[in-house]
Amino acid sequence: MKVKFMPLRIASGSLAPIAAAALLATALAACTSSTALVTSRTQGYEISDSAMAQIRPGQSQELVTLVLGSPQSTNTFGDESAYYYVETKVRQTSFGMTMVDSRTVLVVYFDKNKKVIDKAVYGLKDGKTVTIETRRTPSFGEDRSFIDSILSSF
């Protein structure tokens, strides 16, 4: 007995739905994802030149808050205080790597009457990198793990 194989024939109308589905999936994927490998964004405050120009000596702390918003950080030294507004422009790759393009720190100094004394603008070149120490502080006695402590009690 001889077995004969018949060739598989695809009807011409059955490929049309598959092609339409593939085209629709490609179009939807293009709408939902960014085609750029690098995106730019601003972290923190967006400090505008017009807002900076409005801050002048003698103005009240409330007016500064009204113009610039609440500060990212505050500092008090003696009778004086300061508001810090930080703007960082970064680029981020699609792979998660972040690169800092620029950083602007606006500092508004206040006197004891909460009136503006001065303002200063610092850039990325004015900052210093601080390395964080990862060593552990030595303690008196033995440095044992939890399991060592349990085993030594027997």
CSV table of N, CA, C and O in Angstrom, one decimal, residues 19-63:
chain,number,residue,atom,x,y,z
A,19,ALA,N,-2.6,39.2,7.9
A,19,ALA,CA,-1.9,40.4,7.5
A,19,ALA,C,-2.5,41.7,8.2
A,19,ALA,O,-1.8,42.6,8.6
A,20,ALA,N,-3.8,41.8,8.2
A,20,ALA,CA,-4.5,42.9,8.8
A,20,ALA,C,-4.2,43.0,10.3
A,20,ALA,O,-3.9,44.1,10.9
A,21,ALA,N,-4.2,41.8,11.0
A,21,ALA,CA,-3.9,41.8,12.4
A,21,ALA,C,-2.4,42.2,12.7
A,21,ALA,O,-2.1,43.0,13.7
A,22,ALA,N,-1.5,41.8,11.9
A,22,ALA,CA,-0.1,42.1,12.0
A,22,ALA,C,0.1,43.6,11.8
A,22,ALA,O,0.9,44.3,12.5
A,23,LEU,N,-0.5,44.2,10.8
A,23,LEU,CA,-0.5,45.6,10.5
A,23,LEU,C,-1.0,46.4,11.7
A,23,LEU,O,-0.4,47.4,12.1
A,24,LEU,N,-2.2,46.0,12.2
A,24,LEU,CA,-2.8,46.7,13.3
A,24,LEU,C,-1.9,46.6,14.6
A,24,LEU,O,-1.7,47.6,15.3
A,25,ALA,N,-1.3,45.5,14.9
A,25,ALA,CA,-0.4,45.4,16.0
A,25,ALA,C,0.8,46.3,15.9
A,25,ALA,O,1.2,46.9,16.9
A,26,THR,N,1.4,46.4,14.7
A,26,THR,CA,2.5,47.2,14.5
A,26,THR,C,2.1,48.7,14.6
A,26,THR,O,2.9,49.5,15.2
A,27,ALA,N,1.0,49.1,14.1
A,27,ALA,CA,0.5,50.5,14.3
A,27,ALA,C,0.3,50.8,15.7
A,27,ALA,O,0.6,51.9,16.2
A,28,LEU,N,-0.3,49.9,16.5
A,28,LEU,CA,-0.6,50.2,17.9
A,28,LEU,C,0.7,50.2,18.7
A,28,LEU,O,0.8,51.1,19.6
A,29,ALA,N,1.7,49.4,18.4
A,29,ALA,CA,2.9,49.4,19.1
A,29,ALA,C,3.7,50.8,18.8
A,29,ALA,O,4.3,51.3,19.7
A,30,ALA,N,3.5,51.3,17.6
A,30,ALA,CA,4.2,52.5,17.3
A,30,ALA,C,3.6,53.7,18.1
A,30,ALA,O,4.2,54.7,18.4
A,31,CYS,N,2.3,53.6,18.4
A,31,CYS,CA,1.6,54.7,19.1
A,31,CYS,C,1.9,54.7,20.6
A,31,CYS,O,1.9,55.7,21.2
A,32,THR,N,2.2,53.5,21.1
A,32,THR,CA,2.4,53.4,22.6
A,32,THR,C,3.8,53.5,23.0
A,32,THR,O,4.1,53.8,24.2
A,33,SER,N,4.8,53.4,22.2
A,33,SER,CA,6.2,53.4,22.6
A,33,SER,C,6.9,54.6,21.9
A,33,SER,O,6.5,54.9,20.8
A,34,SER,N,7.9,55.1,22.6
A,34,SER,CA,8.7,56.1,22.1
A,34,SER,C,9.7,55.6,21.1
A,34,SER,O,10.3,54.5,21.4
A,35,THR,N,9.9,56.2,20.0
A,35,THR,CA,10.9,55.8,19.0
A,35,THR,C,12.3,56.4,19.3
A,35,THR,O,13.3,55.9,18.8
A,36,ALA,N,12.3,57.3,20.2
A,36,ALA,CA,13.6,57.9,20.6
A,36,ALA,C,14.3,57.1,21.6
A,36,ALA,O,13.8,56.5,22.5
A,37,LEU,N,15.6,57.0,21.4
A,37,LEU,CA,16.4,56.2,22.3
A,37,LEU,C,16.8,57.0,23.6
A,37,LEU,O,17.2,56.5,24.6
A,38,VAL,N,16.8,58.4,23.4
A,38,VAL,CA,17.1,59.2,24.5
A,38,VAL,C,16.0,60.2,24.7
A,38,VAL,O,15.5,60.9,23.8
A,39,THR,N,15.5,60.4,26.0
A,39,THR,CA,14.5,61.4,26.3
A,39,THR,C,15.1,62.4,27.3
A,39,THR,O,15.9,62.1,28.1
A,40,SER,N,14.6,63.6,27.1
A,40,SER,CA,15.1,64.7,28.0
A,40,SER,C,13.9,65.1,28.9
A,40,SER,O,12.8,65.2,28.5
A,41,ARG,N,14.3,65.4,30.1
A,41,ARG,CA,13.2,65.9,31.1
A,41,ARG,C,13.9,66.8,32.1
A,41,ARG,O,15.1,66.8,32.3
A,42,THR,N,13.0,67.4,32.9
A,42,THR,CA,13.5,68.3,34.0
A,42,THR,C,13.0,67.7,35.3
A,42,THR,O,11.9,67.3,35.5
A,43,GLN,N,14.0,67.5,36.2
A,43,GLN,CA,13.7,67.1,37.6
A,43,GLN,C,13.6,68.3,38.5
A,43,GLN,O,14.5,69.2,38.4
A,44,GLY,N,12.7,68.3,39.5
A,44,GLY,CA,12.7,69.4,40.4
A,44,GLY,C,11.9,70.5,39.8
A,44,GLY,O,10.9,70.4,39.1
A,45,TYR,N,12.3,71.7,40.2
A,45,TYR,CA,11.6,73.0,39.7
A,45,TYR,C,12.0,73.4,38.4
A,45,TYR,O,13.2,73.1,38.0
A,46,GLU,N,11.2,74.0,37.6
A,46,GLU,CA,11.6,74.7,36.4
A,46,GLU,C,11.7,76.1,36.7
A,46,GLU,O,10.6,76.8,36.9
A,47,ILE,N,12.9,76.6,36.9
A,47,ILE,CA,13.1,78.0,37.3
A,47,ILE,C,13.1,78.9,36.1
A,47,ILE,O,14.1,78.8,35.3
A,48,SER,N,12.1,79.7,35.9
A,48,SER,CA,12.1,80.6,34.8
A,48,SER,C,12.9,81.9,35.1
A,48,SER,O,13.0,82.3,36.2
A,49,ASP,N,13.4,82.5,34.0
A,49,ASP,CA,14.1,83.8,34.1
A,49,ASP,C,13.2,84.9,34.6
A,49,ASP,O,13.6,85.7,35.4
A,50,SER,N,12.0,84.9,34.2
A,50,SER,CA,11.0,85.9,34.7
A,50,SER,C,10.7,85.8,36.2
A,50,SER,O,10.6,86.8,36.8
A,51,ALA,N,10.6,84.6,36.7
A,51,ALA,CA,10.4,84.4,38.1
A,51,ALA,C,11.6,84.8,38.9
A,51,ALA,O,11.5,85.4,40.0
A,52,MET,N,12.8,84.5,38.4
A,52,MET,CA,14.0,84.9,39.1
A,52,MET,C,14.2,86.4,39.1
A,52,MET,O,14.6,87.0,40.1
A,53,ALA,N,13.7,87.1,38.0
A,53,ALA,CA,13.8,88.6,38.0
A,53,ALA,C,12.9,89.2,38.9
A,53,ALA,O,13.1,90.4,39.4
A,54,GLN,N,11.8,88.6,39.3
A,54,GLN,CA,10.8,89.1,40.2
A,54,GLN,C,11.3,89.2,41.7
A,54,GLN,O,10.8,89.9,42.5
A,55,ILE,N,12.3,88.4,42.0
A,55,ILE,CA,12.8,88.3,43.4
A,55,ILE,C,13.8,89.4,43.6
A,55,ILE,O,14.9,89.4,43.0
A,56,ARG,N,13.5,90.3,44.5
A,56,ARG,CA,14.4,91.4,44.8
A,56,ARG,C,14.6,91.6,46.3
A,56,ARG,O,13.7,91.2,47.0
A,57,PRO,N,15.7,92.2,46.7
A,57,PRO,CA,15.9,92.5,48.1
A,57,PRO,C,14.8,93.3,48.7
A,57,PRO,O,14.2,94.2,48.1
A,58,GLY,N,14.4,93.0,49.9
A,58,GLY,CA,13.3,93.7,50.6
A,58,GLY,C,12.0,93.0,50.5
A,58,GLY,O,11.0,93.4,51.3
A,59,GLN,N,11.8,92.1,49.6
A,59,GLN,CA,10.5,91.4,49.5
A,59,GLN,C,10.3,90.4,50.6
A,59,GLN,O,11.3,89.9,51.2
A,60,SER,N,9.0,90.1,50.9
A,60,SER,CA,8.7,89.2,52.0
A,60,SER,C,8.9,87.7,51.6
A,60,SER,O,8.9,87.4,50.4
A,61,GLN,N,9.0,86.9,52.6
A,61,GLN,CA,9.1,85.4,52.4
A,61,GLN,C,7.9,84.9,51.7
A,61,GLN,O,7.9,84.0,50.9
A,62,GLU,N,6.7,85.4,52.1
A,62,GLU,CA,5.4,85.0,51.5
A,62,GLU,C,5.4,85.3,50.0
A,62,GLU,O,4.8,84.5,49.2
A,63,LEU,N,5.9,86.5,49.6
A,63,LEU,CA,5.9,86.8,48.2
A,63,LEU,C,6.8,85.9,47.4
A,63,LEU,O,6.4,85.5,46.3
